[in-house]
CSV table of C-alpha atoms in Angstrom, one decimal:
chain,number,residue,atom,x,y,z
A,1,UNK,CA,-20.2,-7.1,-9.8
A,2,UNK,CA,-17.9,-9.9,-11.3
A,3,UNK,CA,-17.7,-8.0,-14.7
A,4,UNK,CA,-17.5,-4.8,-13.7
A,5,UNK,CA,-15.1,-2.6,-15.6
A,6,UNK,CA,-13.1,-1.8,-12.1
A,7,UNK,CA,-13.0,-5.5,-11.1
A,8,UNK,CA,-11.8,-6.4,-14.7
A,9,UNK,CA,-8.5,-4.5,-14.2
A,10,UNK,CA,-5.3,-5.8,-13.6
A,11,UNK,CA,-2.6,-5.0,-11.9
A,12,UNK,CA,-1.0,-3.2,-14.6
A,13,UNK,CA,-3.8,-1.5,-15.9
A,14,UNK,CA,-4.1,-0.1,-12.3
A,15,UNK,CA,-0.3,0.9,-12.3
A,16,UNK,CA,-1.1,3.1,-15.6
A,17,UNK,CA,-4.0,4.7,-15.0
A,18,UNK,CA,-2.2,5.8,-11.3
A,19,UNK,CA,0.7,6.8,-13.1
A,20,UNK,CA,-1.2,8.9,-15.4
A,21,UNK,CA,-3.0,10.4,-12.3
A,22,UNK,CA,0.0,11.7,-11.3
A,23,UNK,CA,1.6,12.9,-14.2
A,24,UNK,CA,-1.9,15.2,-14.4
A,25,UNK,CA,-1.6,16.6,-11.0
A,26,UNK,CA,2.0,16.9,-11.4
A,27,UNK,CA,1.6,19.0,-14.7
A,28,UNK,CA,-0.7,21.3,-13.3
A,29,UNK,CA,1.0,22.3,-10.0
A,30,UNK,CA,2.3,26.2,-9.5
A,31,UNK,CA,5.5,26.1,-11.6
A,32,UNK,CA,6.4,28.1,-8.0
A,33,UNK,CA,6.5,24.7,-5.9
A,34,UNK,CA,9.4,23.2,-4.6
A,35,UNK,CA,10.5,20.2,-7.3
A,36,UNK,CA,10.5,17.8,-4.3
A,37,UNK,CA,6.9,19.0,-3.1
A,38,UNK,CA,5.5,18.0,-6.2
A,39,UNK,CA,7.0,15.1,-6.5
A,40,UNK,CA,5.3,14.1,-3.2
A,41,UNK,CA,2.1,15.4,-4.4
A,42,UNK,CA,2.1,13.5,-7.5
A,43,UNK,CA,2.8,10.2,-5.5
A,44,UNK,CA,0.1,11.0,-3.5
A,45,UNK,CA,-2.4,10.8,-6.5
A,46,UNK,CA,-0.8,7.6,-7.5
A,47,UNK,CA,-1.2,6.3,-4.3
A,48,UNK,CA,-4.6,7.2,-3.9
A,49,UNK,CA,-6.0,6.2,-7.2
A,50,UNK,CA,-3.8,3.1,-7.0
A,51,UNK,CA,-5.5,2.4,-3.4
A,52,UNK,CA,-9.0,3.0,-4.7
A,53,UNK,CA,-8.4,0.5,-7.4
A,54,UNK,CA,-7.5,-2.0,-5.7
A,55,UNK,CA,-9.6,-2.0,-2.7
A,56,UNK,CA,-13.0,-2.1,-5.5
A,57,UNK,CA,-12.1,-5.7,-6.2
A,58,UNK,CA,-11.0,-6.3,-2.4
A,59,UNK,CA,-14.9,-5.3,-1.1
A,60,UNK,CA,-16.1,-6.8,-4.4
A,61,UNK,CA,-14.6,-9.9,-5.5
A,62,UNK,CA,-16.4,-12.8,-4.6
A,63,UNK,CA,-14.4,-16.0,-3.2
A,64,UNK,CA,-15.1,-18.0,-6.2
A,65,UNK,CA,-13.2,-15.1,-8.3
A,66,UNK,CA,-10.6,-14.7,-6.1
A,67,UNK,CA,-9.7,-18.4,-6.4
A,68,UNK,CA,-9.6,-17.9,-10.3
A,69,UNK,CA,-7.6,-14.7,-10.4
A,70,UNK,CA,-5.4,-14.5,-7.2
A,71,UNK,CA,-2.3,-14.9,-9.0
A,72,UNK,CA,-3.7,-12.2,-12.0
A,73,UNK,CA,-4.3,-9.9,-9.1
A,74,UNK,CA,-1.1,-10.4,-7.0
A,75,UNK,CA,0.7,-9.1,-10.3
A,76,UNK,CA,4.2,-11.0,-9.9
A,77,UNK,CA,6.5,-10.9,-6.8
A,78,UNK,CA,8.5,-8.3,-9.1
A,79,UNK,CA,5.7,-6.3,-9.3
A,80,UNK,CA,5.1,-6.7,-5.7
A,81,UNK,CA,8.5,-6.0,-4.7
A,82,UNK,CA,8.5,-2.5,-7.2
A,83,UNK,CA,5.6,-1.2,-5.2
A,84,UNK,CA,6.4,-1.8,-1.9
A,85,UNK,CA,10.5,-0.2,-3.0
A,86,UNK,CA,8.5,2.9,-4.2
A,87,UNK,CA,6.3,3.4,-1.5
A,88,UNK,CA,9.0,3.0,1.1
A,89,UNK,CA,11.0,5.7,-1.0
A,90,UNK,CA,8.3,8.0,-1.1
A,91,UNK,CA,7.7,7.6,2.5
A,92,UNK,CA,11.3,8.7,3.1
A,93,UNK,CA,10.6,11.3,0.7
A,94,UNK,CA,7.7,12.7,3.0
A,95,UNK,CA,10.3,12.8,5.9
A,96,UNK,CA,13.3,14.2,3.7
A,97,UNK,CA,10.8,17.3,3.1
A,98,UNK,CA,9.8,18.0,6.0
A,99,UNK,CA,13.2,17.9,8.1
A,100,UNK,CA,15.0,19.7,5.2
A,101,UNK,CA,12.2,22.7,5.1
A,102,UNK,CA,11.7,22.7,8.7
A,103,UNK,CA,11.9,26.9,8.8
A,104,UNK,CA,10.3,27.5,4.8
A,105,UNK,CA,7.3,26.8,4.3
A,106,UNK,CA,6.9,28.0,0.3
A,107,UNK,CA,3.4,26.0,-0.1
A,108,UNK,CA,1.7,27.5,3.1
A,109,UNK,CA,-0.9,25.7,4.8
A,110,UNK,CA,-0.3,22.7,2.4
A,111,UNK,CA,2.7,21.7,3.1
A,112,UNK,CA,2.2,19.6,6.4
A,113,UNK,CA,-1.0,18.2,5.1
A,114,UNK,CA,0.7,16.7,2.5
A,115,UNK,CA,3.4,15.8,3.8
A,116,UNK,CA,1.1,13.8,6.1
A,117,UNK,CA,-0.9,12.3,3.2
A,118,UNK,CA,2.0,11.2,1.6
A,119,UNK,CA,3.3,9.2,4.2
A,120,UNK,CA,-0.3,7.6,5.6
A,121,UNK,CA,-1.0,6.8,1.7
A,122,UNK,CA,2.1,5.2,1.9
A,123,UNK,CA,1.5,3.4,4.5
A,124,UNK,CA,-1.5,1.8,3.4
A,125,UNK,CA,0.0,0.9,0.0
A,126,UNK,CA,2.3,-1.0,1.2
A,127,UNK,CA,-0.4,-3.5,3.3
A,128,UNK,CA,-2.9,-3.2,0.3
A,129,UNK,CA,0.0,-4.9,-2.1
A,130,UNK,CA,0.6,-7.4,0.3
A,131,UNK,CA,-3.3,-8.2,0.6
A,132,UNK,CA,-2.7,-9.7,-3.1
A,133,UNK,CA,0.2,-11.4,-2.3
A,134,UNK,CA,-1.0,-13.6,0.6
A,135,UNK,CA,-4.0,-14.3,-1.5
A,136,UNK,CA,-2.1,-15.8,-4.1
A,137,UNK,CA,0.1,-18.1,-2.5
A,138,UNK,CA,-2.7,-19.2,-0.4
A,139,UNK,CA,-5.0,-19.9,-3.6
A,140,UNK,CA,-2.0,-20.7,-6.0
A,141,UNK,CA,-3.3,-24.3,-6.9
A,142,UNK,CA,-6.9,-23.1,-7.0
A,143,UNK,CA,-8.4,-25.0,-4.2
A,144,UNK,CA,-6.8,-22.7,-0.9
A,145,UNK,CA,-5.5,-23.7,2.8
A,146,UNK,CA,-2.0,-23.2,1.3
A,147,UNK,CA,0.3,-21.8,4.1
A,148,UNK,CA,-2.0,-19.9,6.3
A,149,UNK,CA,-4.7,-21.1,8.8
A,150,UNK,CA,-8.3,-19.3,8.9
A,151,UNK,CA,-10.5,-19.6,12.4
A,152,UNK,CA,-13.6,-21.2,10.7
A,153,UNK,CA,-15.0,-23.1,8.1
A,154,UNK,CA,-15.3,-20.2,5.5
A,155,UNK,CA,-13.0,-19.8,2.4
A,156,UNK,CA,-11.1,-16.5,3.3
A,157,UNK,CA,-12.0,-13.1,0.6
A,158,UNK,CA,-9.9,-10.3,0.4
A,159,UNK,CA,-11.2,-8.9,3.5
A,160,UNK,CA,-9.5,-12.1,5.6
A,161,UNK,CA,-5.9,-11.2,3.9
A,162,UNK,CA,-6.8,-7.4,4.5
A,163,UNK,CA,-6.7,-8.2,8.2
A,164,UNK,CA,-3.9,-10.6,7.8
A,165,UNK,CA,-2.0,-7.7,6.5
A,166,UNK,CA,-2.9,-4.7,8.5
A,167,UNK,CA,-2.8,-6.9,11.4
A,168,UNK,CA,0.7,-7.6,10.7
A,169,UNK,CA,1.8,-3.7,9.5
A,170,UNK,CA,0.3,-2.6,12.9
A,171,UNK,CA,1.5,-4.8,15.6
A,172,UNK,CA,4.4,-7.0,13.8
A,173,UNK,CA,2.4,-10.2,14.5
A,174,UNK,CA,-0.4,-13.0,13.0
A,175,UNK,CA,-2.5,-12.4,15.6
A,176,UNK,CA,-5.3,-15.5,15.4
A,177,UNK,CA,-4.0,-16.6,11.5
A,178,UNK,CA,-1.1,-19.0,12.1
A,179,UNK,CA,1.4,-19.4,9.4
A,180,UNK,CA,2.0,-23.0,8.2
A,181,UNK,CA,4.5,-22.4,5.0
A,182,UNK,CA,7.9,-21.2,5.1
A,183,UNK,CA,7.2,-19.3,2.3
A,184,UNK,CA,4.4,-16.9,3.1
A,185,UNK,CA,6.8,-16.9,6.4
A,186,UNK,CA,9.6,-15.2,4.4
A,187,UNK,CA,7.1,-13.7,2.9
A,188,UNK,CA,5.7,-11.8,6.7
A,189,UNK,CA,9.3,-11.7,7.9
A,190,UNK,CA,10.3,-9.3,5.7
A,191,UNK,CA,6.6,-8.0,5.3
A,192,UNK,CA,7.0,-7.0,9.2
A,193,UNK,CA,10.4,-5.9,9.2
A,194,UNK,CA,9.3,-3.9,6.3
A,195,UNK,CA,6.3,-2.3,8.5
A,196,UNK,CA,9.0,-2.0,11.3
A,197,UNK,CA,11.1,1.1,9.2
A,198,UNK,CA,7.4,2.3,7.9
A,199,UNK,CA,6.1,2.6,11.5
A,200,UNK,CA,9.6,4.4,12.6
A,201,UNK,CA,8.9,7.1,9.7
A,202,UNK,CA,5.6,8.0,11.2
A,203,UNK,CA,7.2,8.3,14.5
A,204,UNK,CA,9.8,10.5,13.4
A,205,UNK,CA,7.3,12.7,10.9
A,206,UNK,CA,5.1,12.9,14.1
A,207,UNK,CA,8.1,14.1,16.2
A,208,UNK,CA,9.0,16.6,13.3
A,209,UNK,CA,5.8,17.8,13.0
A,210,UNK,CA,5.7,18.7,16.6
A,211,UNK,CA,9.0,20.7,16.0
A,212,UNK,CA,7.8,22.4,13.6
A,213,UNK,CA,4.4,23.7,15.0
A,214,UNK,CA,6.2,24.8,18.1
């Protein structure tokens, strides 16, 4: 499992072979689509393949790995910050799309599931890039316990900073994980404030949605 070709990948590699996902589906949409739909469309295969990516070395990665390559992984706060800006936009986009079309529907039955898909995928993007992120600056000097307290005895995987993170993206709190560095607490600040907006999206795509099916 260590050398597998998925778990060998980096953060950039992932980025490309998304992008190029996208580009693909984008190409070979009905030239009849709306520009926008598309768009939406293609972020939802970067999304997904991104997602998919990532979450192979989050089930796979042992401790011991994770400890060598957190801050490979994590891919730079740039690269962090990049991903969640781009996710947040498309997210907007999904919501743009469906306010703005609320009475033409040119991609039939499609169009609310993808809207849909877009902004879920979204969603969990943004808590899967933050999974890497808390695992770096808690492993950054290769030994752990920097900044965030774990019930137990156990050296946290990627599974303990996946519920860190979708924790915090559901109910805007820690829960049992207490935070004991300022700066994976700038870090969650804006990581919840972030999930906030994100969670006020889904609200009003759920309320637009309604609209539009009655």
């Amino acid at each position: 499992m260590q050398s597998g070709f998925l778990n060998n990948l980096r953060p950039i590699h992932r980025f490309i072979i998304s992008f190029f996902v996208a580009a693909i589906a984008y190409y070979f949409l009905p030239p009849t689509y709306n520009h926008l739909f598309k768009l939406l469309i293609a972020w939802i295969s970067f999304s997904m393949t991104y997602i998919i990516l990532c979450w192979v070395v989050i089930l796979l990665l042992p401790v011991s790995q994770i400890k060598k390559n957190a801050g490979i992984e994590d891919g730079s706060k740039s690269f962090v910050f990049t991903m969640v800006l781009m996710a947040s936009f498309a997210s907007l986009l999904a919501v743009l799309i469906l306010a703005t079309q609320k009475h033409q529907n040119p991609e039939g039955i499609l169009f609310i599931p993808i809207v849909i898909s877009g902004m879920i995928l979204s969603w969990i993007l943004v808590h899967t890039v933050f999974i890497f992120h808390y695992a770096h600056l808690y492993y950054r000097n290769n030994t752990g316990g920097n900044g965030l307290d774990f019930p137990g005895d156990e050296a946290p995987d990627y599974i303990d900073f996946a519920y860190f993170s979708f924790v915090l993206g559901c109910t805007f709190q820690v829960s049992d994980v207490e935070i004991s560095s300022r700066a994976i607490r700038r870090i969650a600040l804006f990581h919840g404030i972030l999930a906030f907006a994100l969670n006020t999206f889904v609200l009003a795509l759920t309320i637009n949605i309604v609209g539009l099916m009655g």
